[in-house]
PDB file of C-alpha atoms in Angstrom:
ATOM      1  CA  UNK A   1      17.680   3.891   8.195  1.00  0.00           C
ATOM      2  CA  UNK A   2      15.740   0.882   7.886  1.00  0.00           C
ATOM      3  CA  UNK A   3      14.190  -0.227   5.226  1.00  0.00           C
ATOM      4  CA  UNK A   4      12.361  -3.115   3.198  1.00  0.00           C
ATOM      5  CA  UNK A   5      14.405  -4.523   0.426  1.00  0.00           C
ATOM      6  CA  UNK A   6      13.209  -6.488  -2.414  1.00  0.00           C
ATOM      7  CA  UNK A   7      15.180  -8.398  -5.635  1.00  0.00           C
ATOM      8  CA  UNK A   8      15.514  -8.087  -8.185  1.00  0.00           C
ATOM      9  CA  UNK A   9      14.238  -4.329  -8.959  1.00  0.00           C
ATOM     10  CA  UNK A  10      13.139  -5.936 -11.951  1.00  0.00           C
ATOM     11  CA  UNK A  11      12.755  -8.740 -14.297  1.00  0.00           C
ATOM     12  CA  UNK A  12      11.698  -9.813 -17.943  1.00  0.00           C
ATOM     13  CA  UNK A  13      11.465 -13.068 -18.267  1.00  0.00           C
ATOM     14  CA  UNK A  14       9.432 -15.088 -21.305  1.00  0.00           C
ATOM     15  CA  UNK A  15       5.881 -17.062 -20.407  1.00  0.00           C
ATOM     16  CA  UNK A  16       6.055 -20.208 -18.857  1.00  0.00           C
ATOM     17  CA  UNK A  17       9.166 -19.186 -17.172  1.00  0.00           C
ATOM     18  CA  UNK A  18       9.339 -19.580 -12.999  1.00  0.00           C
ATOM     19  CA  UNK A  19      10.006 -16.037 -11.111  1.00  0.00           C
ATOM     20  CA  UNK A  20      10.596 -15.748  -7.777  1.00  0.00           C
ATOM     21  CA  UNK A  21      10.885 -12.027  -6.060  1.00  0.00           C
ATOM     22  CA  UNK A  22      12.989 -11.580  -2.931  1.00  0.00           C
ATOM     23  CA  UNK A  23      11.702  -9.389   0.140  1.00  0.00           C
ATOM     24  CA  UNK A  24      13.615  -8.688   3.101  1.00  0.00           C
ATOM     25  CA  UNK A  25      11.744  -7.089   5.726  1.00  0.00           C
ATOM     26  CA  UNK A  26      12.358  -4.459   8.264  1.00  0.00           C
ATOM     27  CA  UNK A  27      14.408  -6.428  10.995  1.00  0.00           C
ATOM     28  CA  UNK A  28      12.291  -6.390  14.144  1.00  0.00           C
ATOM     29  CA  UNK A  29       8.408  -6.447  12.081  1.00  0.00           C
ATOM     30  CA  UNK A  30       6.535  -9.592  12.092  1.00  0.00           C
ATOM     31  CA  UNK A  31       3.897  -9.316   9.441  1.00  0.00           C
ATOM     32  CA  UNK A  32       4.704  -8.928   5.596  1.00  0.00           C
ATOM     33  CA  UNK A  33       2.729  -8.499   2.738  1.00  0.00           C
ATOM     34  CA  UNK A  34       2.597  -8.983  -0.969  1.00  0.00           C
ATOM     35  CA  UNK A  35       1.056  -6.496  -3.212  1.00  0.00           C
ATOM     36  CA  UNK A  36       0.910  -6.320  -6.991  1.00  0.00           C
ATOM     37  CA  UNK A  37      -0.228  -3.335  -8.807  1.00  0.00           C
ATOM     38  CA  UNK A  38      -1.237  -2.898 -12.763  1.00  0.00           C
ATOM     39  CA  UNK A  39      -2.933   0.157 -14.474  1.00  0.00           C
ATOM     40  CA  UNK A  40      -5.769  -1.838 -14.529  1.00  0.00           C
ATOM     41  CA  UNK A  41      -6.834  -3.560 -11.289  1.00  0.00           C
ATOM     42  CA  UNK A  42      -4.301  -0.693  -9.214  1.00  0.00           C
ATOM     43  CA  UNK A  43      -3.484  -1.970  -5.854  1.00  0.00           C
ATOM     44  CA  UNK A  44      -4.122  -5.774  -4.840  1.00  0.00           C
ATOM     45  CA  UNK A  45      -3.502  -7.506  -1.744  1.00  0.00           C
ATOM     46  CA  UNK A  46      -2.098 -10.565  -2.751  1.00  0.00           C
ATOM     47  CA  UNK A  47      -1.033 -12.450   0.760  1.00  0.00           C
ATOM     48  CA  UNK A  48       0.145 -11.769   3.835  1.00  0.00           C
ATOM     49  CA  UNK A  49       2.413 -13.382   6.749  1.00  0.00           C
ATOM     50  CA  UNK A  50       2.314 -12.456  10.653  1.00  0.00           C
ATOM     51  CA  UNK A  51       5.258 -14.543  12.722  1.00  0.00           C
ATOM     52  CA  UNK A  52       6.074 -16.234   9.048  1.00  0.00           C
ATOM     53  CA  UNK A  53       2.704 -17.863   9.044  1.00  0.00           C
ATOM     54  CA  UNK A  54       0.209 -17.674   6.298  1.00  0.00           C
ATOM     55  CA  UNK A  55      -2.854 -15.701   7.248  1.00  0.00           C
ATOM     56  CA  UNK A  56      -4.475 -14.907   4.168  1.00  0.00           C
ATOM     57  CA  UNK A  57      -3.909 -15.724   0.514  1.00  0.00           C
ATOM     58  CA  UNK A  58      -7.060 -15.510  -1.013  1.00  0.00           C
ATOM     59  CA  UNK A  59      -5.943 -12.183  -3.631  1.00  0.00           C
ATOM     60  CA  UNK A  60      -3.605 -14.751  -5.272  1.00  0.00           C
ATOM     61  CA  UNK A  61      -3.918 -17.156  -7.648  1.00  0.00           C
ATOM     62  CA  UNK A  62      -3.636 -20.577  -6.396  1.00  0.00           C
ATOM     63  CA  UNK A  63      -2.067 -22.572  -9.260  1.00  0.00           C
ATOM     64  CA  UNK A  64       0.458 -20.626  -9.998  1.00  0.00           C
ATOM     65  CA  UNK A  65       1.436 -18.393  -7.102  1.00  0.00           C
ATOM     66  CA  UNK A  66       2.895 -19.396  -4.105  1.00  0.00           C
ATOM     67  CA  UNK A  67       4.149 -17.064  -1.032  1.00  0.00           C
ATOM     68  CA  UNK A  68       6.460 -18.721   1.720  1.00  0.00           C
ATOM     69  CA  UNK A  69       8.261 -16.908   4.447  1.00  0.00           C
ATOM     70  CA  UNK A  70      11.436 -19.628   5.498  1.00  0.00           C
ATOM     71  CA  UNK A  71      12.627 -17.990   7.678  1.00  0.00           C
ATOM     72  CA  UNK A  72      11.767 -14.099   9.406  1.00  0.00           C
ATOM     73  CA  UNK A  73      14.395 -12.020   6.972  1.00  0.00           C
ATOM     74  CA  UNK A  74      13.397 -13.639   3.768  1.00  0.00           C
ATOM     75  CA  UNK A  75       9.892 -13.800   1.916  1.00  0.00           C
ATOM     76  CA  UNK A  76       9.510 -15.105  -1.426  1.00  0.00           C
ATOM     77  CA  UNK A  77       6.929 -14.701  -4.231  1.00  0.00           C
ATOM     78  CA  UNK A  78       6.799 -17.192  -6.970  1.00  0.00           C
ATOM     79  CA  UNK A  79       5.034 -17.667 -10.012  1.00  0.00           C
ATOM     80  CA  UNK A  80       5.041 -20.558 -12.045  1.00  0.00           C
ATOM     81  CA  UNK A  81       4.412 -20.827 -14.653  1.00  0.00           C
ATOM     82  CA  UNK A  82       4.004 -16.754 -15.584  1.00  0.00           C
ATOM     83  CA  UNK A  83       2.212 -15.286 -17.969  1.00  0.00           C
ATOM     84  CA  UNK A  84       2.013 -12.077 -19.784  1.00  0.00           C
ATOM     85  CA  UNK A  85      -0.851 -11.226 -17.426  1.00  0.00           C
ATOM     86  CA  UNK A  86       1.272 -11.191 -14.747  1.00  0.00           C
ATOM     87  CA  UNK A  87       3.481  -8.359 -15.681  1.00  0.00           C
ATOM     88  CA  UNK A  88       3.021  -5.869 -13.086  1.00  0.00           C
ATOM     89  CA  UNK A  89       4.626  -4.067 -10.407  1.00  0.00           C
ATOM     90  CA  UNK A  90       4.937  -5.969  -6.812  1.00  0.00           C
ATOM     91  CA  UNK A  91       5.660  -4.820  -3.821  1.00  0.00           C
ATOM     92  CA  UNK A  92       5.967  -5.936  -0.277  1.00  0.00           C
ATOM     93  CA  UNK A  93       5.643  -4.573   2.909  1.00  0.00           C
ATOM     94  CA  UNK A  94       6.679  -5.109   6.764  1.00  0.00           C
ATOM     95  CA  UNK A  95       5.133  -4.028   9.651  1.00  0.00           C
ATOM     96  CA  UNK A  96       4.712  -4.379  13.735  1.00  0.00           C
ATOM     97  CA  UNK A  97       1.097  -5.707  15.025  1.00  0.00           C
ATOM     98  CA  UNK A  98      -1.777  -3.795  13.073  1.00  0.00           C
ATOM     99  CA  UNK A  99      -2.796  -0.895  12.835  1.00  0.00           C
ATOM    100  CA  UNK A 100       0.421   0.111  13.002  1.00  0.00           C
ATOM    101  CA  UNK A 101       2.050   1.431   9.639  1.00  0.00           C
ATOM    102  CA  UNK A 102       3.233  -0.735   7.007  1.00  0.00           C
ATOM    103  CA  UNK A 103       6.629   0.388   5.406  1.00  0.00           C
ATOM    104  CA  UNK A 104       7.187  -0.598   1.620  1.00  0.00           C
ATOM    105  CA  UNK A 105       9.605  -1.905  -0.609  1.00  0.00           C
ATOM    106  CA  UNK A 106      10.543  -0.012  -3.998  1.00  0.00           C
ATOM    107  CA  UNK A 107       9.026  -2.933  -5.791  1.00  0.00           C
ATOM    108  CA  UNK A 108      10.028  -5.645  -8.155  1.00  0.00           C
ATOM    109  CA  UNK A 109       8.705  -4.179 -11.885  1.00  0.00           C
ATOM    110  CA  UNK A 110       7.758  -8.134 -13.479  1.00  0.00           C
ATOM    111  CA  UNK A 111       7.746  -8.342 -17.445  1.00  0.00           C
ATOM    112  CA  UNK A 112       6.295 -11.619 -18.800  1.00  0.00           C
ATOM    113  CA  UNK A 113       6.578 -11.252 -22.544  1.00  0.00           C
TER     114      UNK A 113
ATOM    115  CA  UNK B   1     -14.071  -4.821   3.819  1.00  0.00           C
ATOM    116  CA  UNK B   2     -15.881  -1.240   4.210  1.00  0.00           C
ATOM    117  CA  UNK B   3     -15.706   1.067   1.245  1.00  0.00           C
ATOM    118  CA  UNK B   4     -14.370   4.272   0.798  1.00  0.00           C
ATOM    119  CA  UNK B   5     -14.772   7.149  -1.420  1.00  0.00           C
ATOM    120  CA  UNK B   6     -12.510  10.009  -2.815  1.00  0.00           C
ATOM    121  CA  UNK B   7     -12.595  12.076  -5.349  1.00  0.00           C
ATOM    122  CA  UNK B   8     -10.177  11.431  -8.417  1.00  0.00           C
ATOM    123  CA  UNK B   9      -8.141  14.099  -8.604  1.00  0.00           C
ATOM    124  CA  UNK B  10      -7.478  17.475  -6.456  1.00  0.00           C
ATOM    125  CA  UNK B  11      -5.503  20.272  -7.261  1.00  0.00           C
ATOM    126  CA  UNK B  12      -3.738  22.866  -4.722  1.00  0.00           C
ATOM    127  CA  UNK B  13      -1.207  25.482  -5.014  1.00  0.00           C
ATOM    128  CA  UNK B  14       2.364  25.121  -3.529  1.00  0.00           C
ATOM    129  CA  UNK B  15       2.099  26.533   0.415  1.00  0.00           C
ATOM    130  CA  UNK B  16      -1.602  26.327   0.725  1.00  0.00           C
ATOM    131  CA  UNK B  17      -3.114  23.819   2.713  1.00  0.00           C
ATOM    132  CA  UNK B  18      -4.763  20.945   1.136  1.00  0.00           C
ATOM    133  CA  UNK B  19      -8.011  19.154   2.839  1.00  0.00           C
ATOM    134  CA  UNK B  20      -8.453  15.618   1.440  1.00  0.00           C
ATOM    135  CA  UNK B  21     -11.657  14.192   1.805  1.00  0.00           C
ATOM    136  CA  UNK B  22     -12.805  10.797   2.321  1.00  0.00           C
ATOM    137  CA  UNK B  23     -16.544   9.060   2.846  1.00  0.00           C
ATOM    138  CA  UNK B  24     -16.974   6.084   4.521  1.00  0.00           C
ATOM    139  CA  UNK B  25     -20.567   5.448   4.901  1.00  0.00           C
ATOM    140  CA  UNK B  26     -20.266   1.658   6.158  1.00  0.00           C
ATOM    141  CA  UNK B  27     -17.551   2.011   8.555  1.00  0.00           C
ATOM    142  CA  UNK B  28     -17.843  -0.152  11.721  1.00  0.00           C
ATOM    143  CA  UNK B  29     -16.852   0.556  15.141  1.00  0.00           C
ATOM    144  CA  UNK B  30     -13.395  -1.530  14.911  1.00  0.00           C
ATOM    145  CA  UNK B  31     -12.466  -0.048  11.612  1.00  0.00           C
ATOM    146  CA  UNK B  32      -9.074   1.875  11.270  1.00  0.00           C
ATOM    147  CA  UNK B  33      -8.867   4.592   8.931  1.00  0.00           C
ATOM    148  CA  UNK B  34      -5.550   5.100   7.348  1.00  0.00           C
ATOM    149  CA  UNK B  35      -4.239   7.206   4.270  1.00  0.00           C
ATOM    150  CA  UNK B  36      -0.976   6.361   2.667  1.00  0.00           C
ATOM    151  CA  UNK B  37       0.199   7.980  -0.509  1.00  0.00           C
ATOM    152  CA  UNK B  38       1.964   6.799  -3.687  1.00  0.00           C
ATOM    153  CA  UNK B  39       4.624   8.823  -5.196  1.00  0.00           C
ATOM    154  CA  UNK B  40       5.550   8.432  -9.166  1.00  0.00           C
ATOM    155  CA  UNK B  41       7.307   4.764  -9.616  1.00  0.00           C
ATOM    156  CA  UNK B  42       7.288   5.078  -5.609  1.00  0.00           C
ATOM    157  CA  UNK B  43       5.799   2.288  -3.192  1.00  0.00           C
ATOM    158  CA  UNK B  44       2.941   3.448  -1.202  1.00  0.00           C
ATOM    159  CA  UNK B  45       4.329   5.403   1.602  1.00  0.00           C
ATOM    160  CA  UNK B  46       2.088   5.907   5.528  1.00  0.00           C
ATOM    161  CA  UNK B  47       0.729   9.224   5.905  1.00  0.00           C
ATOM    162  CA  UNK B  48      -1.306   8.968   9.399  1.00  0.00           C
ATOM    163  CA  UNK B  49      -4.342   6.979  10.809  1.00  0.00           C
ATOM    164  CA  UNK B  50      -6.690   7.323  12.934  1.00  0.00           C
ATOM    165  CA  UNK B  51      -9.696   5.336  14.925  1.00  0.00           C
ATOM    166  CA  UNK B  52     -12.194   8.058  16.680  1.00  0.00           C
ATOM    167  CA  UNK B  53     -10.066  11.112  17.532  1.00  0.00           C
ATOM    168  CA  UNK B  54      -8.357  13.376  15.957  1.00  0.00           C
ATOM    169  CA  UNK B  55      -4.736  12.252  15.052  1.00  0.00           C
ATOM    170  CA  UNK B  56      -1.671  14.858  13.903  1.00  0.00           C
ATOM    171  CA  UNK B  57       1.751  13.939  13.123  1.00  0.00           C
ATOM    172  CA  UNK B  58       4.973  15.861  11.227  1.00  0.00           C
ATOM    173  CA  UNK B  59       3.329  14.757   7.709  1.00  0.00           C
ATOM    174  CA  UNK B  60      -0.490  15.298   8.050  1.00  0.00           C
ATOM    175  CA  UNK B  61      -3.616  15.690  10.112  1.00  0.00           C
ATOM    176  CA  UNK B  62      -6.351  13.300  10.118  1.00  0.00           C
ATOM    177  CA  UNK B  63     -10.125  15.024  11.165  1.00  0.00           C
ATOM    178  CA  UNK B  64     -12.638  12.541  12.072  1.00  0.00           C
ATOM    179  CA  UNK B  65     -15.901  13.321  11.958  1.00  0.00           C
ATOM    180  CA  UNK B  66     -18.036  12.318  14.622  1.00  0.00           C
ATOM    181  CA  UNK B  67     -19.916   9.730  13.269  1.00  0.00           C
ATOM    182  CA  UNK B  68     -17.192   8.482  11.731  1.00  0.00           C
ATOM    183  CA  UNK B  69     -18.772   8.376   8.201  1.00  0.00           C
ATOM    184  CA  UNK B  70     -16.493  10.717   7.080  1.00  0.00           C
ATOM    185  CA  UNK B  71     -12.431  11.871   7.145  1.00  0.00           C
ATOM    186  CA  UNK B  72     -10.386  14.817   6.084  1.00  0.00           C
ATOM    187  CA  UNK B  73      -6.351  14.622   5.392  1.00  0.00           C
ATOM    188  CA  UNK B  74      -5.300  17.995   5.907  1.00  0.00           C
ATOM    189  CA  UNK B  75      -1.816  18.847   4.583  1.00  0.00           C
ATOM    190  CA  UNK B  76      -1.039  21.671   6.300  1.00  0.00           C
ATOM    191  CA  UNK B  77       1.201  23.606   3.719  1.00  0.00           C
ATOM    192  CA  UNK B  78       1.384  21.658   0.649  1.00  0.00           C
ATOM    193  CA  UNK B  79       4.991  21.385  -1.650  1.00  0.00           C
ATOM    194  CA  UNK B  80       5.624  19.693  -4.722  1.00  0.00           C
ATOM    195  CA  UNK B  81       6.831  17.092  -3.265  1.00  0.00           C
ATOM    196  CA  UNK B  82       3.290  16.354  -1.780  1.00  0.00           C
ATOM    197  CA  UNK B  83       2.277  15.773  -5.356  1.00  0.00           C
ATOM    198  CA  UNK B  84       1.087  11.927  -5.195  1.00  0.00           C
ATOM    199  CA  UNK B  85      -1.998   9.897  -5.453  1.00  0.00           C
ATOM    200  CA  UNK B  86      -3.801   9.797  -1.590  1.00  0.00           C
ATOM    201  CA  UNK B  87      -5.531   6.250  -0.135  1.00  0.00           C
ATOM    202  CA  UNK B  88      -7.791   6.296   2.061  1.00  0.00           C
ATOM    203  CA  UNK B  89      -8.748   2.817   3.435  1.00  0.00           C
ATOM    204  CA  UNK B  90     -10.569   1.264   6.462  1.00  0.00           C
ATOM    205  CA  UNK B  91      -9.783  -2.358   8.042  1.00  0.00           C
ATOM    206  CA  UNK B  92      -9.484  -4.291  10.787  1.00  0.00           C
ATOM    207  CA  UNK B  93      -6.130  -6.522   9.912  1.00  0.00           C
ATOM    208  CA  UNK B  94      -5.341  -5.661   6.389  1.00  0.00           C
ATOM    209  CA  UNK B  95      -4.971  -2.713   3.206  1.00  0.00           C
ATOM    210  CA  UNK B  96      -7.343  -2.949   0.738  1.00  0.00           C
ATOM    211  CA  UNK B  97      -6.043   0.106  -1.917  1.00  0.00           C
ATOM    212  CA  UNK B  98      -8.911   1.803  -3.680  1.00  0.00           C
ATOM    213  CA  UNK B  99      -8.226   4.155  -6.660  1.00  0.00           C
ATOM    214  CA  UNK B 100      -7.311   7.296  -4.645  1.00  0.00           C
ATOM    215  CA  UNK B 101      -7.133  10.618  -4.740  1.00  0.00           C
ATOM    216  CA  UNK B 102      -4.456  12.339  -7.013  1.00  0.00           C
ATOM    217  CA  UNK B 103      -3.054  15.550  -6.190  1.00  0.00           C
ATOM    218  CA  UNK B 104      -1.453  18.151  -8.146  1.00  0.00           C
ATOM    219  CA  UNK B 105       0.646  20.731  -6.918  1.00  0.00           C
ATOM    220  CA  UNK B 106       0.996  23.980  -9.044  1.00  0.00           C
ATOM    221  CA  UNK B 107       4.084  26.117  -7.766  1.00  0.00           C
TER     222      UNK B 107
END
């Protein structure tokens, strides 16, 4: 049963500290995406990958986020420094060429005290 | 991206279907529309989509109508575990989540 993986499940770190959140996608799916969602804003697109390259990052913010995909079973999130604001869920997601369905992680719950 | 619009919250009773509806004034022709759900501390999970016909599968059934302003998720015989918040969404490449619908299931 395949199925996207992410590390950790989750994480409390203090501000100013660097996170980075692990996704491993469905073997076989060339586009991944990062989501975050809070009470507040719900469900945001952050970025997203097809064949490990960047196609849009424009939901994230620039100075302190940073996607990468090094190779096609890893994707990293980072955020450095965090802040409390960042504390939210985040999830990412594989898929096969669009529209096709996107399958999702159980999420990476991020605590920036 | 277009816009949709649900209403907040639904309520159905367990084993009676459960229509879903969804406006989308502004679609254009090469918008998809898909629903997904979100079970409690769940990720979003796919429920079905559609582009101009009809579309059924083992979870759901997607009616289109023919202008393709608006959408109905029908769930055909709804359970508990169908209790979730519902996303509708239209796009071309990429998901953009709007607040959703959330259902309740009464046994």
């Amino acid at each position: 049963d395949a199925r996207v993986t992410q590390t950790p499940r989750h994480k409390v770190t203090e501000m100013g500290q660097e996170v980075t959140m692990r996704c491993q996608p469905i073997l076989g799916h060339n586009t991944v995406f990062w989501y975050r969602q809070t009470m507040m804003q719900g469900l945001e697109l952050l970025a997203y990958f097809r064949n490990r390259a960047p196609l849009d990052d424009s939901g994230m913010p620039k100075d302190r986020f940073s996607a990468e995909m090094p190779d096609a079973t890893l994707a990293t999130l980072k955020i450095q420094p965090s802040e409390p604001r960042d504390s939210a869920v985040y999830f990412c997601a594989s898929g096969l060429a669009w529209p096709n369905e996107q399958f999702f992680g159980p999420g990476t719950r991020l605590t920036v005290l | 991206d277009a816009k949709t619009t649900q209403p907040n919250s639904m309520e159905s009773n367990e084993e009676e279907p459960v229509h879903l509806p969804c406006n989308h004034s502004t679609i254009s022709g090469t918008d998809y529309i898909h629903w997904y759900r979100q079970l409690p501390s769940q990720g979003p999970e796919y429920v079905i989509h559609g582009l101009t016909s009809n579309v059924n599968n083992r979870m759901a059934s997607l009616a289109i109508a023919e202008d393709r302003k608006s959408s109905t998720l029908i769930l055909h015989r709804a359970t508990l575990r169908d209790a979730a918040v519902y996303y509708c969404i239209l796009s071309t490449d990429k998901l953009i989540f709007g607040t959703g619908t959330r259902l309740q299931v009464f046994p």
